[in-house]
Amino acid sequence: EAEVAQSPRYKITEKSQAVAFWCDPISGHATLYWYRQILGQGPELLVQFQDESVVDDSQLPKDRFSAERLKGVDSTLKIQPAELGDSAMYLCASSFSGSSGYTFGSGTRLTVV
Amino acid sequence: KNEVEQSPQNLTAQEGEFITINCSYSVGISALHWLQQHPGGGIVSLFMLSSGKKKHGRLIATINIQEKHSSLHITASHPRDSAVYICAAAPAYNTDKLIFGTGTRLQVFP
């Protein structure tokens, strides 16, 4: 069964360092989402791509976060510099269209120390 | 008030019990999703429904569009069902968006 691949699975970084996460969506899925999930809460959308274009990044803290999907396939989310409050699970999801359902990756658990 | 609310927040059960998790939403929707998340894990999609009822194994999801309410039922619960169950609404005004509830943490004891 096709999966959304994410790496790394876990990441520990010191505050003020840069960190990057990678996501490879299911082949053919035009829409890619990055979510942040703080422990005990539901996921919060950070950025949504349609192919290589950003559709919604209204909740992305643009002073320190950036995301790209250069060829409209895989995507990278970067944080620079990381802060203690960035500790969370970062989830990637993809869909062919919203009405066809979503597939989530296993996430990257980030701990900032 | 959140647009998607779940109850209860936490639920414990003995193995074999029938479980019900409720979800209420305040927006018009194109679909309602039920998702499962094991501790420290990613999210697995269980159901996407826009009307009526769906069943998969011991899991049943129902939705009442008029009342803006959905339920997830687990029959003959098992310790491996222990997870966080999340309800998410795809609003009619933007079908590519999901509005998440805060989740229900279920623990099933043997």
PDB file of C-alpha atoms in Angstrom:
ATOM      1  CA  GLU A   1       0.000   0.000   0.000  1.00  0.00           C
ATOM      2  CA  ALA A   2       1.340   3.465  -0.919  1.00  0.00           C
ATOM      3  CA  GLU A   3       2.645   5.567   1.967  1.00  0.00           C
ATOM      4  CA  VAL A   4       3.633   9.132   2.693  1.00  0.00           C
ATOM      5  CA  ALA A   5       7.294   8.955   3.648  1.00  0.00           C
ATOM      6  CA  GLN A   6       8.751  11.304   6.237  1.00  0.00           C
ATOM      7  CA  SER A   7      12.241  11.629   7.635  1.00  0.00           C
ATOM      8  CA  PRO A   8      13.776  11.770  10.088  1.00  0.00           C
ATOM      9  CA  ARG A   9      11.454   9.932  12.450  1.00  0.00           C
ATOM     10  CA  TYR A  10      12.917  11.689  15.481  1.00  0.00           C
ATOM     11  CA  LYS A  11      15.098  14.784  15.790  1.00  0.00           C
ATOM     12  CA  ILE A  12      16.700  16.390  18.818  1.00  0.00           C
ATOM     13  CA  THR A  13      18.267  19.773  18.262  1.00  0.00           C
ATOM     14  CA  GLU A  14      19.565  22.604  20.370  1.00  0.00           C
ATOM     15  CA  LYS A  15      17.742  25.908  20.336  1.00  0.00           C
ATOM     16  CA  SER A  16      19.026  28.396  17.769  1.00  0.00           C
ATOM     17  CA  GLN A  17      20.098  25.558  15.459  1.00  0.00           C
ATOM     18  CA  ALA A  18      18.590  24.901  12.044  1.00  0.00           C
ATOM     19  CA  VAL A  19      16.499  21.775  11.421  1.00  0.00           C
ATOM     20  CA  ALA A  20      14.868  20.359   8.303  1.00  0.00           C
ATOM     21  CA  PHE A  21      12.202  17.733   7.686  1.00  0.00           C
ATOM     22  CA  TRP A  22      11.476  15.897   4.465  1.00  0.00           C
ATOM     23  CA  CYS A  23       8.241  14.495   3.061  1.00  0.00           C
ATOM     24  CA  ASP A  24       7.603  12.375  -0.027  1.00  0.00           C
ATOM     25  CA  PRO A  25       3.866  12.189  -0.759  1.00  0.00           C
ATOM     26  CA  ILE A  26       2.004   9.434  -2.551  1.00  0.00           C
ATOM     27  CA  SER A  27       2.728   9.507  -6.272  1.00  0.00           C
ATOM     28  CA  GLY A  28       0.126  11.535  -8.123  1.00  0.00           C
ATOM     29  CA  HIS A  29      -1.089  13.435  -5.068  1.00  0.00           C
ATOM     30  CA  ALA A  30      -1.065  17.086  -6.062  1.00  0.00           C
ATOM     31  CA  THR A  31      -1.895  18.475  -2.633  1.00  0.00           C
ATOM     32  CA  LEU A  32       0.635  18.283   0.190  1.00  0.00           C
ATOM     33  CA  TYR A  33       0.132  19.511   3.746  1.00  0.00           C
ATOM     34  CA  TRP A  34       2.483  20.166   6.635  1.00  0.00           C
ATOM     35  CA  TYR A  35       0.897  20.095  10.097  1.00  0.00           C
ATOM     36  CA  ARG A  36       2.303  20.759  13.559  1.00  0.00           C
ATOM     37  CA  GLN A  37       0.836  18.831  16.466  1.00  0.00           C
ATOM     38  CA  ILE A  38       1.662  19.891  20.005  1.00  0.00           C
ATOM     39  CA  LEU A  39       1.259  17.131  22.578  1.00  0.00           C
ATOM     40  CA  GLY A  40      -2.374  16.733  23.603  1.00  0.00           C
ATOM     41  CA  GLN A  41      -3.739  18.883  20.808  1.00  0.00           C
ATOM     42  CA  GLY A  42      -5.074  18.343  17.314  1.00  0.00           C
ATOM     43  CA  PRO A  43      -2.902  19.036  14.263  1.00  0.00           C
ATOM     44  CA  GLU A  44      -2.542  22.650  13.119  1.00  0.00           C
ATOM     45  CA  LEU A  45      -1.991  23.399   9.420  1.00  0.00           C
ATOM     46  CA  LEU A  46       1.307  25.132   8.728  1.00  0.00           C
ATOM     47  CA  VAL A  47       1.362  25.121   4.935  1.00  0.00           C
ATOM     48  CA  GLN A  48      -0.592  23.624   2.024  1.00  0.00           C
ATOM     49  CA  PHE A  49       0.847  23.099  -1.462  1.00  0.00           C
ATOM     50  CA  GLN A  50      -0.990  22.501  -4.700  1.00  0.00           C
ATOM     51  CA  ASP A  51       1.724  21.044  -6.936  1.00  0.00           C
ATOM     52  CA  GLU A  52       4.668  23.418  -6.397  1.00  0.00           C
ATOM     53  CA  SER A  53       2.559  26.424  -5.371  1.00  0.00           C
ATOM     54  CA  VAL A  54       1.743  27.489  -1.827  1.00  0.00           C
ATOM     55  CA  VAL A  55      -2.042  27.625  -1.379  1.00  0.00           C
ATOM     56  CA  ASP A  56      -2.173  28.477   2.324  1.00  0.00           C
ATOM     57  CA  ASP A  57       0.684  29.443   4.633  1.00  0.00           C
ATOM     58  CA  SER A  58      -1.281  31.813   6.831  1.00  0.00           C
ATOM     59  CA  GLN A  59      -0.325  29.936  10.020  1.00  0.00           C
ATOM     60  CA  LEU A  60       3.346  29.452   9.121  1.00  0.00           C
ATOM     61  CA  PRO A  61       5.666  31.550  11.351  1.00  0.00           C
ATOM     62  CA  LYS A  62       7.539  32.979   8.401  1.00  0.00           C
ATOM     63  CA  ASP A  63      10.259  34.623  10.455  1.00  0.00           C
ATOM     64  CA  ARG A  64      11.717  31.204  11.226  1.00  0.00           C
ATOM     65  CA  PHE A  65       9.847  28.604   9.163  1.00  0.00           C
ATOM     66  CA  SER A  66      10.110  27.986   5.445  1.00  0.00           C
ATOM     67  CA  ALA A  67       8.706  25.295   3.181  1.00  0.00           C
ATOM     68  CA  GLU A  68       9.303  24.382  -0.407  1.00  0.00           C
ATOM     69  CA  ARG A  69       8.107  21.862  -2.955  1.00  0.00           C
ATOM     70  CA  LEU A  70      10.277  22.784  -5.889  1.00  0.00           C
ATOM     71  CA  LYS A  71       9.255  20.130  -8.420  1.00  0.00           C
ATOM     72  CA  GLY A  72       5.789  19.589  -7.074  1.00  0.00           C
ATOM     73  CA  VAL A  73       6.700  16.199  -5.639  1.00  0.00           C
ATOM     74  CA  ASP A  74       8.626  15.962  -2.359  1.00  0.00           C
ATOM     75  CA  SER A  75       8.784  18.799   0.143  1.00  0.00           C
ATOM     76  CA  THR A  76      11.075  20.193   2.816  1.00  0.00           C
ATOM     77  CA  LEU A  77      10.077  22.129   5.930  1.00  0.00           C
ATOM     78  CA  LYS A  78      12.828  24.105   7.622  1.00  0.00           C
ATOM     79  CA  ILE A  79      13.072  25.865  10.959  1.00  0.00           C
ATOM     80  CA  GLN A  80      15.873  28.352  11.561  1.00  0.00           C
ATOM     81  CA  PRO A  81      16.528  29.114  14.340  1.00  0.00           C
ATOM     82  CA  ALA A  82      14.685  26.494  16.361  1.00  0.00           C
ATOM     83  CA  GLU A  83      13.060  27.573  19.635  1.00  0.00           C
ATOM     84  CA  LEU A  84      12.010  25.509  22.643  1.00  0.00           C
ATOM     85  CA  GLY A  85       8.337  26.047  21.751  1.00  0.00           C
ATOM     86  CA  ASP A  86       8.862  24.328  18.402  1.00  0.00           C
ATOM     87  CA  SER A  87       9.007  20.939  20.107  1.00  0.00           C
ATOM     88  CA  ALA A  88       6.136  19.030  18.534  1.00  0.00           C
ATOM     89  CA  MET A  89       5.204  16.331  16.027  1.00  0.00           C
ATOM     90  CA  TYR A  90       5.449  17.547  12.430  1.00  0.00           C
ATOM     91  CA  LEU A  91       3.074  15.637  10.182  1.00  0.00           C
ATOM     92  CA  CYS A  92       2.954  15.561   6.415  1.00  0.00           C
ATOM     93  CA  ALA A  93      -0.161  14.509   4.507  1.00  0.00           C
ATOM     94  CA  SER A  94      -1.111  14.298   0.866  1.00  0.00           C
ATOM     95  CA  SER A  95      -4.274  13.966  -1.152  1.00  0.00           C
ATOM     96  CA  PHE A  96      -5.307  13.628  -4.785  1.00  0.00           C
ATOM     97  CA  SER A  97      -8.134  15.988  -3.902  1.00  0.00           C
ATOM     98  CA  GLY A  98      -9.789  16.811  -0.589  1.00  0.00           C
ATOM     99  CA  SER A  99     -12.819  14.771  -1.535  1.00  0.00           C
ATOM    100  CA  SER A 100     -10.701  11.668  -2.182  1.00  0.00           C
ATOM    101  CA  GLY A 101      -9.357  11.498   1.363  1.00  0.00           C
ATOM    102  CA  TYR A 102      -5.980  12.094   2.957  1.00  0.00           C
ATOM    103  CA  THR A 103      -2.941   9.953   3.698  1.00  0.00           C
ATOM    104  CA  PHE A 104      -0.725  10.941   6.592  1.00  0.00           C
ATOM    105  CA  GLY A 105       2.926  10.147   7.158  1.00  0.00           C
ATOM    106  CA  SER A 106       4.339   8.786  10.420  1.00  0.00           C
ATOM    107  CA  GLY A 107       5.558  12.233  11.398  1.00  0.00           C
ATOM    108  CA  THR A 108       8.798  13.691  12.697  1.00  0.00           C
ATOM    109  CA  ARG A 109       8.953  14.221  16.428  1.00  0.00           C
ATOM    110  CA  LEU A 110      11.104  17.264  17.123  1.00  0.00           C
ATOM    111  CA  THR A 111      12.568  17.997  20.531  1.00  0.00           C
ATOM    112  CA  VAL A 112      14.344  21.308  20.997  1.00  0.00           C
ATOM    113  CA  VAL A 113      16.648  21.432  24.024  1.00  0.00           C
TER     114      VAL A 113
ATOM    115  CA  LYS B   1     -15.706  27.759  20.742  1.00  0.00           C
ATOM    116  CA  ASN B   2     -13.946  25.259  18.476  1.00  0.00           C
ATOM    117  CA  GLU B   3     -15.624  24.449  15.186  1.00  0.00           C
ATOM    118  CA  VAL B   4     -15.109  20.731  15.883  1.00  0.00           C
ATOM    119  CA  GLU B   5     -15.633  19.390  19.390  1.00  0.00           C
ATOM    120  CA  GLN B   6     -15.152  15.854  20.641  1.00  0.00           C
ATOM    121  CA  SER B   7     -16.279  14.072  23.755  1.00  0.00           C
ATOM    122  CA  PRO B   8     -15.127  12.599  25.953  1.00  0.00           C
ATOM    123  CA  GLN B   9     -11.542  13.878  26.053  1.00  0.00           C
ATOM    124  CA  ASN B  10     -10.399  10.735  27.827  1.00  0.00           C
ATOM    125  CA  LEU B  11     -11.969   7.312  27.969  1.00  0.00           C
ATOM    126  CA  THR B  12     -10.982   4.115  29.721  1.00  0.00           C
ATOM    127  CA  ALA B  13     -12.621   0.768  29.128  1.00  0.00           C
ATOM    128  CA  GLN B  14     -12.262  -2.895  29.926  1.00  0.00           C
ATOM    129  CA  GLU B  15     -11.516  -5.276  27.091  1.00  0.00           C
ATOM    130  CA  GLY B  16     -14.726  -6.312  25.368  1.00  0.00           C
ATOM    131  CA  GLU B  17     -16.683  -3.162  26.136  1.00  0.00           C
ATOM    132  CA  PHE B  18     -18.588  -1.190  23.516  1.00  0.00           C
ATOM    133  CA  ILE B  19     -17.034   2.247  22.978  1.00  0.00           C
ATOM    134  CA  THR B  20     -18.642   5.428  21.652  1.00  0.00           C
ATOM    135  CA  ILE B  21     -16.799   8.647  20.819  1.00  0.00           C
ATOM    136  CA  ASN B  22     -18.783  11.693  19.800  1.00  0.00           C
ATOM    137  CA  CYS B  23     -18.016  14.590  17.470  1.00  0.00           C
ATOM    138  CA  SER B  24     -20.031  17.767  16.958  1.00  0.00           C
ATOM    139  CA  TYR B  25     -19.246  20.428  14.394  1.00  0.00           C
ATOM    140  CA  SER B  26     -20.600  23.871  13.661  1.00  0.00           C
ATOM    141  CA  VAL B  27     -19.650  24.359   9.980  1.00  0.00           C
ATOM    142  CA  GLY B  28     -21.288  23.015   6.862  1.00  0.00           C
ATOM    143  CA  ILE B  29     -19.187  20.094   5.711  1.00  0.00           C
ATOM    144  CA  SER B  30     -18.395  18.153   2.584  1.00  0.00           C
ATOM    145  CA  ALA B  31     -17.068  15.205   4.605  1.00  0.00           C
ATOM    146  CA  LEU B  32     -16.224  14.114   8.137  1.00  0.00           C
ATOM    147  CA  HIS B  33     -13.073  12.127   8.851  1.00  0.00           C
ATOM    148  CA  TRP B  34     -12.245   9.822  11.724  1.00  0.00           C
ATOM    149  CA  LEU B  35      -8.534   9.342  12.313  1.00  0.00           C
ATOM    150  CA  GLN B  36      -6.503   7.151  14.672  1.00  0.00           C
ATOM    151  CA  GLN B  37      -3.163   8.028  16.226  1.00  0.00           C
ATOM    152  CA  HIS B  38      -1.180   5.588  18.365  1.00  0.00           C
ATOM    153  CA  PRO B  39       1.193   7.042  20.983  1.00  0.00           C
ATOM    154  CA  GLY B  40       4.134   8.692  19.298  1.00  0.00           C
ATOM    155  CA  GLY B  41       2.866   7.650  15.904  1.00  0.00           C
ATOM    156  CA  GLY B  42       1.491   9.122  12.749  1.00  0.00           C
ATOM    157  CA  ILE B  43      -2.145   9.352  11.831  1.00  0.00           C
ATOM    158  CA  VAL B  44      -4.158   6.650  10.110  1.00  0.00           C
ATOM    159  CA  SER B  45      -7.365   7.480   8.309  1.00  0.00           C
ATOM    160  CA  LEU B  46     -10.226   5.249   9.498  1.00  0.00           C
ATOM    161  CA  PHE B  47     -13.283   6.673   7.780  1.00  0.00           C
ATOM    162  CA  MET B  48     -14.389   9.469   5.516  1.00  0.00           C
ATOM    163  CA  LEU B  49     -18.144   9.902   5.430  1.00  0.00           C
ATOM    164  CA  SER B  50     -20.661  12.439   4.265  1.00  0.00           C
ATOM    165  CA  SER B  51     -23.869  10.600   5.141  1.00  0.00           C
ATOM    166  CA  GLY B  52     -25.225   7.530   6.855  1.00  0.00           C
ATOM    167  CA  LYS B  53     -22.964   4.884   8.263  1.00  0.00           C
ATOM    168  CA  LYS B  54     -19.747   3.026   7.433  1.00  0.00           C
ATOM    169  CA  LYS B  55     -18.351  -0.146   8.960  1.00  0.00           C
ATOM    170  CA  HIS B  56     -14.885  -1.637   8.897  1.00  0.00           C
ATOM    171  CA  GLY B  57     -14.274  -4.663  11.076  1.00  0.00           C
ATOM    172  CA  ARG B  58     -15.162  -3.718  14.659  1.00  0.00           C
ATOM    173  CA  LEU B  59     -15.342  -0.014  13.868  1.00  0.00           C
ATOM    174  CA  ILE B  60     -18.551   1.780  12.899  1.00  0.00           C
ATOM    175  CA  ALA B  61     -18.902   5.468  12.037  1.00  0.00           C
ATOM    176  CA  THR B  62     -22.206   7.274  11.743  1.00  0.00           C
ATOM    177  CA  ILE B  63     -23.114  10.816  10.831  1.00  0.00           C
ATOM    178  CA  ASN B  64     -26.268  12.910  11.177  1.00  0.00           C
ATOM    179  CA  ILE B  65     -25.923  15.868   8.836  1.00  0.00           C
ATOM    180  CA  GLN B  66     -28.995  17.684  10.166  1.00  0.00           C
ATOM    181  CA  GLU B  67     -27.741  17.520  13.747  1.00  0.00           C
ATOM    182  CA  LYS B  68     -24.089  18.109  12.739  1.00  0.00           C
ATOM    183  CA  HIS B  69     -23.010  15.154  14.788  1.00  0.00           C
ATOM    184  CA  SER B  70     -20.949  12.033  14.181  1.00  0.00           C
ATOM    185  CA  SER B  71     -20.087   9.047  16.326  1.00  0.00           C
ATOM    186  CA  LEU B  72     -17.352   6.441  16.207  1.00  0.00           C
ATOM    187  CA  HIS B  73     -18.205   3.099  17.781  1.00  0.00           C
ATOM    188  CA  ILE B  74     -15.835   0.264  18.622  1.00  0.00           C
ATOM    189  CA  THR B  75     -17.411  -3.106  19.319  1.00  0.00           C
ATOM    190  CA  ALA B  76     -15.658  -5.736  21.464  1.00  0.00           C
ATOM    191  CA  SER B  77     -12.834  -3.335  22.328  1.00  0.00           C
ATOM    192  CA  HIS B  78      -9.287  -4.658  22.639  1.00  0.00           C
ATOM    193  CA  PRO B  79      -6.126  -3.223  24.223  1.00  0.00           C
ATOM    194  CA  ARG B  80      -4.686  -2.665  20.749  1.00  0.00           C
ATOM    195  CA  ASP B  81      -7.519  -0.153  20.163  1.00  0.00           C
ATOM    196  CA  SER B  82      -5.814   2.122  22.711  1.00  0.00           C
ATOM    197  CA  ALA B  83      -5.001   5.298  20.795  1.00  0.00           C
ATOM    198  CA  VAL B  84      -6.129   8.872  20.248  1.00  0.00           C
ATOM    199  CA  TYR B  85      -9.153   9.136  17.964  1.00  0.00           C
ATOM    200  CA  ILE B  86      -9.486  12.419  16.094  1.00  0.00           C
ATOM    201  CA  CYS B  87     -12.513  13.789  14.306  1.00  0.00           C
ATOM    202  CA  ALA B  88     -11.807  16.202  11.437  1.00  0.00           C
ATOM    203  CA  ALA B  89     -14.277  18.137   9.314  1.00  0.00           C
ATOM    204  CA  ALA B  90     -13.723  19.093   5.686  1.00  0.00           C
ATOM    205  CA  PRO B  91     -15.686  22.346   5.424  1.00  0.00           C
ATOM    206  CA  ALA B  92     -17.948  22.908   2.437  1.00  0.00           C
ATOM    207  CA  TYR B  93     -16.337  26.327   1.866  1.00  0.00           C
ATOM    208  CA  ASN B  94     -12.934  24.684   1.302  1.00  0.00           C
ATOM    209  CA  THR B  95     -12.916  20.968   0.615  1.00  0.00           C
ATOM    210  CA  ASP B  96      -9.093  20.852   0.658  1.00  0.00           C
ATOM    211  CA  LYS B  97      -8.964  21.919   4.300  1.00  0.00           C
ATOM    212  CA  LEU B  98      -9.446  19.906   7.503  1.00  0.00           C
ATOM    213  CA  ILE B  99     -10.608  21.309  10.830  1.00  0.00           C
ATOM    214  CA  PHE B 100      -9.457  18.978  13.594  1.00  0.00           C
ATOM    215  CA  GLY B 101     -10.967  18.191  16.950  1.00  0.00           C
ATOM    216  CA  THR B 102      -8.603  17.864  19.894  1.00  0.00           C
ATOM    217  CA  GLY B 103      -8.958  14.100  20.031  1.00  0.00           C
ATOM    218  CA  THR B 104     -10.237  11.466  22.449  1.00  0.00           C
ATOM    219  CA  ARG B 105      -7.625   9.413  24.259  1.00  0.00           C
ATOM    220  CA  LEU B 106      -8.853   5.836  24.623  1.00  0.00           C
ATOM    221  CA  GLN B 107      -7.238   3.275  26.896  1.00  0.00           C
ATOM    222  CA  VAL B 108      -8.537  -0.280  26.858  1.00  0.00           C
ATOM    223  CA  PHE B 109      -7.355  -2.488  29.708  1.00  0.00           C
ATOM    224  CA  PRO B 110      -7.213  -6.298  29.571  1.00  0.00           C
TER     225      PRO B 110
END
